[in-house]
Amino acid sequence: MKYIAVIEDDIPIGDMLEEILKKEGYGVMRAYSGTEALLLLAQKQPDLVLLDLMLPGLSGEEVLPRLDGLPVIVVSAKAGVDDKVNLLLDGAADYITKPFETRELLARITVQLRKQSAVVKDAVLEYDGLCLDTAAHQVTADGMSVRLTKTEFAILKLLMQNPSQVITKSRMLDLISQDTPDCMESSLKVHVSNLRRKLREIKDRDYIEAVWGIGFKMREM
């Protein structure tokens, strides 16, 4: 069951939202102020947040930056374009103006949850017994933990994201630079060699193939 946090101080509106969401099969969490919302979300993390702006205590604008990592749909009577733009830039996933059509709100919720599911799915990469969790920054081989450096992790993630492709050295350096900017062409071969050794020690097989004069790819098993 997906859980949605309704952060709304207007009790009739909150009750209406709770009734609609429960009919759609969602679990509902309620908070009536910004301060209460932070306490609630510290105890249990929902899958999505419906956030009003005009809240007692901390306002919705003050709460929003503290909800990093959660999809937040702002539900507010503020209809100004500047308000919407600023909130979207500050991290809101979507914005719907009161009064709203129930079908539109439910559709926006469905879209955000679908995006969230895709992100979670993409966060875990698997290849013939290897499992790389991008969110937890962990790698396992047949369930056994493999300790990698930041650069080794970035290289393996790139190769597992493109398992059938040969990644040239220059392209690899370019693509991993965001995760590990200190890796240079002169040290790339050493990092790959260390990565191959660590994986071989766990699985007794070579997962990474060097394509002479071009770059690297995942070895077909």
JSON list of C-alpha atoms in Angstrom, two decimals:
[
{"chain": "A", "resi": 1, "resn": "MET", "atom": "CA", "xyz": [0.00, 0.00, 0.00]},
{"chain": "A", "resi": 2, "resn": "LYS", "atom": "CA", "xyz": [1.24, 3.48, -0.88]},
{"chain": "A", "resi": 3, "resn": "TYR", "atom": "CA", "xyz": [1.01, 6.08, 1.88]},
{"chain": "A", "resi": 4, "resn": "ILE", "atom": "CA", "xyz": [0.23, 9.75, 1.29]},
{"chain": "A", "resi": 5, "resn": "ALA", "atom": "CA", "xyz": [0.78, 12.44, 3.90]},
{"chain": "A", "resi": 6, "resn": "VAL", "atom": "CA", "xyz": [-1.92, 15.13, 3.88]},
{"chain": "A", "resi": 7, "resn": "ILE", "atom": "CA", "xyz": [-0.51, 18.29, 5.49]},
{"chain": "A", "resi": 8, "resn": "GLU", "atom": "CA", "xyz": [-3.54, 20.54, 5.69]},
{"chain": "A", "resi": 9, "resn": "ASP", "atom": "CA", "xyz": [-4.88, 22.68, 8.55]},
{"chain": "A", "resi": 10, "resn": "ASP", "atom": "CA", "xyz": [-8.36, 23.05, 7.03]},
{"chain": "A", "resi": 11, "resn": "ILE", "atom": "CA", "xyz": [-10.10, 20.06, 8.60]},
{"chain": "A", "resi": 12, "resn": "PRO", "atom": "CA", "xyz": [-12.98, 19.74, 6.07]},
{"chain": "A", "resi": 13, "resn": "ILE", "atom": "CA", "xyz": [-10.54, 19.82, 3.14]},
{"chain": "A", "resi": 14, "resn": "GLY", "atom": "CA", "xyz": [-8.24, 17.35, 4.89]},
{"chain": "A", "resi": 15, "resn": "ASP", "atom": "CA", "xyz": [-11.17, 15.03, 5.64]},
{"chain": "A", "resi": 16, "resn": "MET", "atom": "CA", "xyz": [-12.28, 15.22, 2.01]},
{"chain": "A", "resi": 17, "resn": "LEU", "atom": "CA", "xyz": [-8.79, 14.40, 0.77]},
{"chain": "A", "resi": 18, "resn": "GLU", "atom": "CA", "xyz": [-8.48, 11.50, 3.19]},
{"chain": "A", "resi": 19, "resn": "GLU", "atom": "CA", "xyz": [-11.82, 10.05, 2.06]},
{"chain": "A", "resi": 20, "resn": "ILE", "atom": "CA", "xyz": [-10.90, 10.35, -1.63]},
{"chain": "A", "resi": 21, "resn": "LEU", "atom": "CA", "xyz": [-7.47, 8.80, -1.15]},
{"chain": "A", "resi": 22, "resn": "LYS", "atom": "CA", "xyz": [-8.70, 5.89, 0.95]},
{"chain": "A", "resi": 23, "resn": "LYS", "atom": "CA", "xyz": [-11.32, 5.08, -1.71]},
{"chain": "A", "resi": 24, "resn": "GLU", "atom": "CA", "xyz": [-8.43, 4.83, -4.18]},
{"chain": "A", "resi": 25, "resn": "GLY", "atom": "CA", "xyz": [-6.62, 2.36, -1.91]},
{"chain": "A", "resi": 26, "resn": "TYR", "atom": "CA", "xyz": [-4.02, 4.70, -0.42]},
{"chain": "A", "resi": 27, "resn": "GLY", "atom": "CA", "xyz": [-3.02, 4.83, 3.22]},
{"chain": "A", "resi": 28, "resn": "VAL", "atom": "CA", "xyz": [-3.30, 8.34, 4.66]},
{"chain": "A", "resi": 29, "resn": "MET", "atom": "CA", "xyz": [-1.21, 10.18, 7.24]},
{"chain": "A", "resi": 30, "resn": "ARG", "atom": "CA", "xyz": [-2.47, 13.52, 8.60]},
{"chain": "A", "resi": 31, "resn": "ALA", "atom": "CA", "xyz": [-0.77, 16.61, 9.97]},
{"chain": "A", "resi": 32, "resn": "TYR", "atom": "CA", "xyz": [-2.40, 19.97, 10.72]},
{"chain": "A", "resi": 33, "resn": "SER", "atom": "CA", "xyz": [0.63, 22.25, 11.02]},
{"chain": "A", "resi": 34, "resn": "GLY", "atom": "CA", "xyz": [4.13, 22.52, 9.64]},
{"chain": "A", "resi": 35, "resn": "THR", "atom": "CA", "xyz": [5.71, 21.55, 12.94]},
{"chain": "A", "resi": 36, "resn": "GLU", "atom": "CA", "xyz": [3.42, 18.55, 13.34]},
{"chain": "A", "resi": 37, "resn": "ALA", "atom": "CA", "xyz": [4.21, 17.50, 9.77]},
{"chain": "A", "resi": 38, "resn": "LEU", "atom": "CA", "xyz": [7.95, 17.31, 10.47]},
{"chain": "A", "resi": 39, "resn": "LEU", "atom": "CA", "xyz": [7.35, 15.26, 13.62]},
{"chain": "A", "resi": 40, "resn": "LEU", "atom": "CA", "xyz": [5.02, 12.91, 11.73]},
{"chain": "A", "resi": 41, "resn": "LEU", "atom": "CA", "xyz": [7.39, 12.40, 8.81]},
{"chain": "A", "resi": 42, "resn": "ALA", "atom": "CA", "xyz": [10.31, 11.76, 11.16]},
{"chain": "A", "resi": 43, "resn": "GLN", "atom": "CA", "xyz": [8.39, 8.74, 12.49]},
{"chain": "A", "resi": 44, "resn": "LYS", "atom": "CA", "xyz": [7.23, 7.29, 9.17]},
{"chain": "A", "resi": 45, "resn": "GLN", "atom": "CA", "xyz": [8.11, 8.27, 5.62]},
{"chain": "A", "resi": 46, "resn": "PRO", "atom": "CA", "xyz": [5.21, 8.37, 3.15]},
{"chain": "A", "resi": 47, "resn": "ASP", "atom": "CA", "xyz": [5.42, 7.74, -0.57]},
{"chain": "A", "resi": 48, "resn": "LEU", "atom": "CA", "xyz": [4.08, 11.21, -1.41]},
{"chain": "A", "resi": 49, "resn": "VAL", "atom": "CA", "xyz": [3.12, 14.44, 0.36]},
{"chain": "A", "resi": 50, "resn": "LEU", "atom": "CA", "xyz": [0.19, 16.77, -0.31]},
{"chain": "A", "resi": 51, "resn": "LEU", "atom": "CA", "xyz": [1.33, 20.08, 1.19]},
{"chain": "A", "resi": 52, "resn": "ASP", "atom": "CA", "xyz": [-0.78, 23.16, 1.93]},
{"chain": "A", "resi": 53, "resn": "LEU", "atom": "CA", "xyz": [1.12, 26.45, 2.19]},
{"chain": "A", "resi": 54, "resn": "MET", "atom": "CA", "xyz": [-0.94, 28.43, 4.71]},
{"chain": "A", "resi": 55, "resn": "LEU", "atom": "CA", "xyz": [-0.13, 26.37, 7.78]},
{"chain": "A", "resi": 56, "resn": "PRO", "atom": "CA", "xyz": [0.10, 27.41, 11.44]},
{"chain": "A", "resi": 57, "resn": "GLY", "atom": "CA", "xyz": [3.57, 27.28, 12.93]},
{"chain": "A", "resi": 58, "resn": "LEU", "atom": "CA", "xyz": [5.97, 26.53, 10.09]},
{"chain": "A", "resi": 59, "resn": "SER", "atom": "CA", "xyz": [4.52, 27.49, 6.71]},
{"chain": "A", "resi": 60, "resn": "GLY", "atom": "CA", "xyz": [4.45, 25.15, 3.73]},
{"chain": "A", "resi": 61, "resn": "GLU", "atom": "CA", "xyz": [7.29, 27.15, 2.17]},
{"chain": "A", "resi": 62, "resn": "GLU", "atom": "CA", "xyz": [9.39, 26.49, 5.28]},
{"chain": "A", "resi": 63, "resn": "VAL", "atom": "CA", "xyz": [8.47, 22.81, 5.40]},
{"chain": "A", "resi": 64, "resn": "LEU", "atom": "CA", "xyz": [9.16, 22.07, 1.72]},
{"chain": "A", "resi": 65, "resn": "PRO", "atom": "CA", "xyz": [13.01, 22.28, 1.83]},
{"chain": "A", "resi": 66, "resn": "ARG", "atom": "CA", "xyz": [12.99, 19.76, 4.70]},
{"chain": "A", "resi": 67, "resn": "LEU", "atom": "CA", "xyz": [11.18, 17.15, 2.62]},
{"chain": "A", "resi": 68, "resn": "ASP", "atom": "CA", "xyz": [14.15, 16.43, 0.37]},
{"chain": "A", "resi": 69, "resn": "GLY", "atom": "CA", "xyz": [13.79, 13.07, -1.38]},
{"chain": "A", "resi": 70, "resn": "LEU", "atom": "CA", "xyz": [9.99, 12.95, -1.12]},
{"chain": "A", "resi": 71, "resn": "PRO", "atom": "CA", "xyz": [7.68, 13.83, -4.03]},
{"chain": "A", "resi": 72, "resn": "VAL", "atom": "CA", "xyz": [5.62, 16.82, -2.86]},
{"chain": "A", "resi": 73, "resn": "ILE", "atom": "CA", "xyz": [2.49, 18.13, -4.55]},
{"chain": "A", "resi": 74, "resn": "VAL", "atom": "CA", "xyz": [1.67, 21.60, -3.29]},
{"chain": "A", "resi": 75, "resn": "VAL", "atom": "CA", "xyz": [-2.09, 22.12, -2.87]},
{"chain": "A", "resi": 76, "resn": "SER", "atom": "CA", "xyz": [-2.74, 25.82, -2.38]},
{"chain": "A", "resi": 77, "resn": "ALA", "atom": "CA", "xyz": [-5.12, 28.66, -3.06]},
{"chain": "A", "resi": 78, "resn": "LYS", "atom": "CA", "xyz": [-2.17, 30.76, -4.24]},
{"chain": "A", "resi": 79, "resn": "ALA", "atom": "CA", "xyz": [-2.60, 30.89, -8.00]},
{"chain": "A", "resi": 80, "resn": "GLY", "atom": "CA", "xyz": [0.16, 33.30, -9.00]},
{"chain": "A", "resi": 81, "resn": "VAL", "atom": "CA", "xyz": [2.67, 32.13, -11.58]},
{"chain": "A", "resi": 82, "resn": "ASP", "atom": "CA", "xyz": [5.58, 33.39, -9.46]},
{"chain": "A", "resi": 83, "resn": "ASP", "atom": "CA", "xyz": [4.36, 31.34, -6.49]},
{"chain": "A", "resi": 84, "resn": "LYS", "atom": "CA", "xyz": [4.20, 28.19, -8.61]},
{"chain": "A", "resi": 85, "resn": "VAL", "atom": "CA", "xyz": [7.57, 28.75, -10.26]},
{"chain": "A", "resi": 86, "resn": "ASN", "atom": "CA", "xyz": [9.35, 29.47, -6.97]},
{"chain": "A", "resi": 87, "resn": "LEU", "atom": "CA", "xyz": [7.92, 26.38, -5.26]},
{"chain": "A", "resi": 88, "resn": "LEU", "atom": "CA", "xyz": [8.79, 24.13, -8.18]},
{"chain": "A", "resi": 89, "resn": "LEU", "atom": "CA", "xyz": [12.33, 25.50, -8.16]},
{"chain": "A", "resi": 90, "resn": "ASP", "atom": "CA", "xyz": [12.48, 24.94, -4.39]},
{"chain": "A", "resi": 91, "resn": "GLY", "atom": "CA", "xyz": [11.76, 21.23, -4.80]},
{"chain": "A", "resi": 92, "resn": "ALA", "atom": "CA", "xyz": [8.03, 20.69, -5.23]},
{"chain": "A", "resi": 93, "resn": "ALA", "atom": "CA", "xyz": [7.25, 17.94, -7.74]},
{"chain": "A", "resi": 94, "resn": "ASP", "atom": "CA", "xyz": [3.94, 19.53, -8.77]},
{"chain": "A", "resi": 95, "resn": "TYR", "atom": "CA", "xyz": [1.48, 22.28, -7.89]},
{"chain": "A", "resi": 96, "resn": "ILE", "atom": "CA", "xyz": [-2.31, 22.24, -7.99]},
{"chain": "A", "resi": 97, "resn": "THR", "atom": "CA", "xyz": [-4.51, 25.22, -7.19]},
{"chain": "A", "resi": 98, "resn": "LYS", "atom": "CA", "xyz": [-7.53, 25.14, -4.87]},
{"chain": "A", "resi": 99, "resn": "PRO", "atom": "CA", "xyz": [-10.32, 24.51, -5.69]},
{"chain": "A", "resi": 100, "resn": "PHE", "atom": "CA", "xyz": [-9.28, 21.48, -7.73]},
{"chain": "A", "resi": 101, "resn": "GLU", "atom": "CA", "xyz": [-10.95, 18.67, -9.62]},
{"chain": "A", "resi": 102, "resn": "THR", "atom": "CA", "xyz": [-10.63, 15.34, -7.82]},
{"chain": "A", "resi": 103, "resn": "ARG", "atom": "CA", "xyz": [-9.75, 13.46, -11.01]},
{"chain": "A", "resi": 104, "resn": "GLU", "atom": "CA", "xyz": [-6.97, 15.91, -11.81]},
{"chain": "A", "resi": 105, "resn": "LEU", "atom": "CA", "xyz": [-5.44, 15.58, -8.34]},
{"chain": "A", "resi": 106, "resn": "LEU", "atom": "CA", "xyz": [-5.60, 11.77, -8.47]},
{"chain": "A", "resi": 107, "resn": "ALA", "atom": "CA", "xyz": [-4.00, 11.81, -11.92]},
{"chain": "A", "resi": 108, "resn": "ARG", "atom": "CA", "xyz": [-1.15, 14.01, -10.68]},
{"chain": "A", "resi": 109, "resn": "ILE", "atom": "CA", "xyz": [-0.63, 11.69, -7.71]},
{"chain": "A", "resi": 110, "resn": "THR", "atom": "CA", "xyz": [-0.51, 8.66, -10.03]},
{"chain": "A", "resi": 111, "resn": "VAL", "atom": "CA", "xyz": [2.09, 10.35, -12.25]},
{"chain": "A", "resi": 112, "resn": "GLN", "atom": "CA", "xyz": [4.36, 11.22, -9.31]},
{"chain": "A", "resi": 113, "resn": "LEU", "atom": "CA", "xyz": [4.12, 7.74, -7.78]},
{"chain": "A", "resi": 114, "resn": "ARG", "atom": "CA", "xyz": [4.89, 6.21, -11.16]},
{"chain": "A", "resi": 115, "resn": "LYS", "atom": "CA", "xyz": [7.99, 8.41, -11.45]},
{"chain": "A", "resi": 116, "resn": "GLN", "atom": "CA", "xyz": [9.03, 7.45, -7.93]},
{"chain": "A", "resi": 117, "resn": "SER", "atom": "CA", "xyz": [8.67, 3.74, -8.72]},
{"chain": "A", "resi": 118, "resn": "ALA", "atom": "CA", "xyz": [10.85, 4.17, -11.81]},
{"chain": "A", "resi": 119, "resn": "VAL", "atom": "CA", "xyz": [13.53, 5.94, -9.73]},
{"chain": "A", "resi": 120, "resn": "VAL", "atom": "CA", "xyz": [13.54, 3.16, -7.13]},
{"chain": "A", "resi": 121, "resn": "LYS", "atom": "CA", "xyz": [13.74, 0.51, -9.85]},
{"chain": "A", "resi": 122, "resn": "ASP", "atom": "CA", "xyz": [16.66, 2.24, -11.55]},
{"chain": "A", "resi": 123, "resn": "ALA", "atom": "CA", "xyz": [18.44, 2.64, -8.23]},
{"chain": "A", "resi": 124, "resn": "VAL", "atom": "CA", "xyz": [19.34, -1.07, -8.09]},
{"chain": "A", "resi": 125, "resn": "LEU", "atom": "CA", "xyz": [21.39, -2.54, -10.94]},
{"chain": "A", "resi": 126, "resn": "GLU", "atom": "CA", "xyz": [21.91, -6.29, -11.35]},
{"chain": "A", "resi": 127, "resn": "TYR", "atom": "CA", "xyz": [24.21, -8.33, -13.58]},
{"chain": "A", "resi": 128, "resn": "ASP", "atom": "CA", "xyz": [24.83, -12.05, -13.20]},
{"chain": "A", "resi": 129, "resn": "GLY", "atom": "CA", "xyz": [25.02, -12.17, -9.41]},
{"chain": "A", "resi": 130, "resn": "LEU", "atom": "CA", "xyz": [26.28, -8.61, -8.99]},
{"chain": "A", "resi": 131, "resn": "CYS", "atom": "CA", "xyz": [23.96, -6.13, -7.31]},
{"chain": "A", "resi": 132, "resn": "LEU", "atom": "CA", "xyz": [24.73, -2.41, -7.18]},
{"chain": "A", "resi": 133, "resn": "ASP", "atom": "CA", "xyz": [22.52, -0.18, -5.05]},
{"chain": "A", "resi": 134, "resn": "THR", "atom": "CA", "xyz": [23.08, 3.40, -6.19]},
{"chain": "A", "resi": 135, "resn": "ALA", "atom": "CA", "xyz": [21.13, 4.91, -3.29]},
{"chain": "A", "resi": 136, "resn": "ALA", "atom": "CA", "xyz": [22.87, 2.95, -0.52]},
{"chain": "A", "resi": 137, "resn": "HIS", "atom": "CA", "xyz": [26.20, 3.05, -2.39]},
{"chain": "A", "resi": 138, "resn": "GLN", "atom": "CA", "xyz": [26.65, -0.70, -1.86]},
{"chain": "A", "resi": 139, "resn": "VAL", "atom": "CA", "xyz": [27.78, -3.56, -4.07]},
{"chain": "A", "resi": 140, "resn": "THR", "atom": "CA", "xyz": [27.24, -7.26, -3.39]},
{"chain": "A", "resi": 141, "resn": "ALA", "atom": "CA", "xyz": [28.29, -10.38, -5.31]},
{"chain": "A", "resi": 142, "resn": "ASP", "atom": "CA", "xyz": [26.08, -13.38, -4.57]},
{"chain": "A", "resi": 143, "resn": "GLY", "atom": "CA", "xyz": [25.05, -11.59, -1.40]},
{"chain": "A", "resi": 144, "resn": "MET", "atom": "CA", "xyz": [28.61, -10.92, -0.23]},
{"chain": "A", "resi": 145, "resn": "SER", "atom": "CA", "xyz": [29.60, -7.28, 0.27]},
{"chain": "A", "resi": 146, "resn": "VAL", "atom": "CA", "xyz": [32.27, -5.84, -2.03]},
{"chain": "A", "resi": 147, "resn": "ARG", "atom": "CA", "xyz": [34.09, -2.80, -0.65]},
{"chain": "A", "resi": 148, "resn": "LEU", "atom": "CA", "xyz": [34.85, -0.32, -3.42]},
{"chain": "A", "resi": 149, "resn": "THR", "atom": "CA", "xyz": [36.36, 3.13, -3.55]},
{"chain": "A", "resi": 150, "resn": "LYS", "atom": "CA", "xyz": [34.25, 6.02, -4.84]},
{"chain": "A", "resi": 151, "resn": "THR", "atom": "CA", "xyz": [35.94, 5.83, -8.24]},
{"chain": "A", "resi": 152, "resn": "GLU", "atom": "CA", "xyz": [35.60, 2.04, -8.51]},
{"chain": "A", "resi": 153, "resn": "PHE", "atom": "CA", "xyz": [31.91, 2.32, -7.63]},
{"chain": "A", "resi": 154, "resn": "ALA", "atom": "CA", "xyz": [31.36, 5.01, -10.30]},
{"chain": "A", "resi": 155, "resn": "ILE", "atom": "CA", "xyz": [33.09, 2.87, -12.94]},
{"chain": "A", "resi": 156, "resn": "LEU", "atom": "CA", "xyz": [31.10, -0.24, -12.08]},
{"chain": "A", "resi": 157, "resn": "LYS", "atom": "CA", "xyz": [27.82, 1.70, -12.01]},
{"chain": "A", "resi": 158, "resn": "LEU", "atom": "CA", "xyz": [28.50, 3.09, -15.49]},
{"chain": "A", "resi": 159, "resn": "LEU", "atom": "CA", "xyz": [29.38, -0.32, -16.92]},
{"chain": "A", "resi": 160, "resn": "MET", "atom": "CA", "xyz": [26.32, -2.01, -15.33]},
{"chain": "A", "resi": 161, "resn": "GLN", "atom": "CA", "xyz": [24.06, 0.75, -16.66]},
{"chain": "A", "resi": 162, "resn": "ASN", "atom": "CA", "xyz": [25.36, -0.07, -20.16]},
{"chain": "A", "resi": 163, "resn": "PRO", "atom": "CA", "xyz": [26.17, -3.80, -19.94]},
{"chain": "A", "resi": 164, "resn": "SER", "atom": "CA", "xyz": [26.29, -4.51, -23.68]},
{"chain": "A", "resi": 165, "resn": "GLN", "atom": "CA", "xyz": [28.25, -1.40, -24.69]},
{"chain": "A", "resi": 166, "resn": "VAL", "atom": "CA", "xyz": [31.96, -0.75, -24.93]},
{"chain": "A", "resi": 167, "resn": "ILE", "atom": "CA", "xyz": [32.65, 2.47, -23.01]},
{"chain": "A", "resi": 168, "resn": "THR", "atom": "CA", "xyz": [35.67, 4.32, -24.35]},
{"chain": "A", "resi": 169, "resn": "LYS", "atom": "CA", "xyz": [38.19, 5.62, -21.84]},
{"chain": "A", "resi": 170, "resn": "SER", "atom": "CA", "xyz": [37.51, 9.25, -22.69]},
{"chain": "A", "resi": 171, "resn": "ARG", "atom": "CA", "xyz": [33.73, 8.79, -22.44]},
{"chain": "A", "resi": 172, "resn": "MET", "atom": "CA", "xyz": [34.10, 6.90, -19.17]},
{"chain": "A", "resi": 173, "resn": "LEU", "atom": "CA", "xyz": [36.16, 9.73, -17.68]},
{"chain": "A", "resi": 174, "resn": "ASP", "atom": "CA", "xyz": [33.56, 12.23, -18.85]},
{"chain": "A", "resi": 175, "resn": "LEU", "atom": "CA", "xyz": [30.57, 10.29, -17.51]},
{"chain": "A", "resi": 176, "resn": "ILE", "atom": "CA", "xyz": [32.03, 9.46, -14.09]},
{"chain": "A", "resi": 177, "resn": "SER", "atom": "CA", "xyz": [33.45, 12.95, -13.53]},
{"chain": "A", "resi": 178, "resn": "GLN", "atom": "CA", "xyz": [30.29, 14.04, -11.69]},
{"chain": "A", "resi": 179, "resn": "ASP", "atom": "CA", "xyz": [30.64, 11.21, -9.17]},
{"chain": "A", "resi": 180, "resn": "THR", "atom": "CA", "xyz": [34.41, 11.21, -8.94]},
{"chain": "A", "resi": 181, "resn": "PRO", "atom": "CA", "xyz": [36.06, 14.30, -10.46]},
{"chain": "A", "resi": 182, "resn": "ASP", "atom": "CA", "xyz": [39.57, 13.33, -9.34]},
{"chain": "A", "resi": 183, "resn": "CYS", "atom": "CA", "xyz": [39.92, 10.34, -11.69]},
{"chain": "A", "resi": 184, "resn": "MET", "atom": "CA", "xyz": [42.41, 11.05, -14.48]},
{"chain": "A", "resi": 185, "resn": "GLU", "atom": "CA", "xyz": [43.25, 9.16, -17.67]},
{"chain": "A", "resi": 186, "resn": "SER", "atom": "CA", "xyz": [46.62, 8.17, -16.19]},
{"chain": "A", "resi": 187, "resn": "SER", "atom": "CA", "xyz": [44.95, 6.49, -13.18]},
{"chain": "A", "resi": 188, "resn": "LEU", "atom": "CA", "xyz": [41.85, 5.02, -14.88]},
{"chain": "A", "resi": 189, "resn": "LYS", "atom": "CA", "xyz": [43.55, 1.75, -15.81]},
{"chain": "A", "resi": 190, "resn": "VAL", "atom": "CA", "xyz": [44.68, 1.27, -12.19]},
{"chain": "A", "resi": 191, "resn": "HIS", "atom": "CA", "xyz": [41.15, 1.86, -10.87]},
{"chain": "A", "resi": 192, "resn": "VAL", "atom": "CA", "xyz": [39.68, -0.62, -13.34]},
{"chain": "A", "resi": 193, "resn": "SER", "atom": "CA", "xyz": [42.36, -3.17, -12.50]},
{"chain": "A", "resi": 194, "resn": "ASN", "atom": "CA", "xyz": [41.64, -2.86, -8.77]},
{"chain": "A", "resi": 195, "resn": "LEU", "atom": "CA", "xyz": [37.91, -3.15, -9.39]},
{"chain": "A", "resi": 196, "resn": "ARG", "atom": "CA", "xyz": [38.35, -6.31, -11.47]},
{"chain": "A", "resi": 197, "resn": "ARG", "atom": "CA", "xyz": [40.54, -7.82, -8.76]},
{"chain": "A", "resi": 198, "resn": "LYS", "atom": "CA", "xyz": [38.05, -7.13, -5.98]},
{"chain": "A", "resi": 199, "resn": "LEU", "atom": "CA", "xyz": [35.18, -8.68, -7.95]},
{"chain": "A", "resi": 200, "resn": "ARG", "atom": "CA", "xyz": [37.35, -11.67, -8.91]},
{"chain": "A", "resi": 201, "resn": "GLU", "atom": "CA", "xyz": [38.23, -12.29, -5.26]},
{"chain": "A", "resi": 202, "resn": "ILE", "atom": "CA", "xyz": [34.54, -12.71, -4.43]},
{"chain": "A", "resi": 203, "resn": "LYS", "atom": "CA", "xyz": [33.22, -14.50, -7.51]},
{"chain": "A", "resi": 204, "resn": "ASP", "atom": "CA", "xyz": [36.37, -16.01, -9.02]},
{"chain": "A", "resi": 205, "resn": "ARG", "atom": "CA", "xyz": [35.48, -14.61, -12.43]},
{"chain": "A", "resi": 206, "resn": "ASP", "atom": "CA", "xyz": [36.38, -11.54, -14.44]},
{"chain": "A", "resi": 207, "resn": "TYR", "atom": "CA", "xyz": [33.31, -9.34, -14.87]},
{"chain": "A", "resi": 208, "resn": "ILE", "atom": "CA", "xyz": [34.99, -6.55, -16.82]},
{"chain": "A", "resi": 209, "resn": "GLU", "atom": "CA", "xyz": [36.50, -6.97, -20.26]},
{"chain": "A", "resi": 210, "resn": "ALA", "atom": "CA", "xyz": [39.18, -4.65, -21.61]},
{"chain": "A", "resi": 211, "resn": "VAL", "atom": "CA", "xyz": [38.64, -3.96, -25.31]},
{"chain": "A", "resi": 212, "resn": "TRP", "atom": "CA", "xyz": [42.13, -3.30, -26.62]},
{"chain": "A", "resi": 213, "resn": "GLY", "atom": "CA", "xyz": [42.71, 0.28, -27.70]},
{"chain": "A", "resi": 214, "resn": "ILE", "atom": "CA", "xyz": [39.09, 1.31, -27.05]},
{"chain": "A", "resi": 215, "resn": "GLY", "atom": "CA", "xyz": [37.84, 0.94, -23.49]},
{"chain": "A", "resi": 216, "resn": "PHE", "atom": "CA", "xyz": [35.90, -1.42, -21.23]},
{"chain": "A", "resi": 217, "resn": "LYS", "atom": "CA", "xyz": [32.64, -3.35, -21.08]},
{"chain": "A", "resi": 218, "resn": "MET", "atom": "CA", "xyz": [30.89, -5.94, -18.92]},
{"chain": "A", "resi": 219, "resn": "ARG", "atom": "CA", "xyz": [32.04, -9.42, -19.93]},
{"chain": "A", "resi": 220, "resn": "GLU", "atom": "CA", "xyz": [29.32, -11.63, -21.36]},
{"chain": "A", "resi": 221, "resn": "MET", "atom": "CA", "xyz": [28.81, -14.68, -19.18]}
]
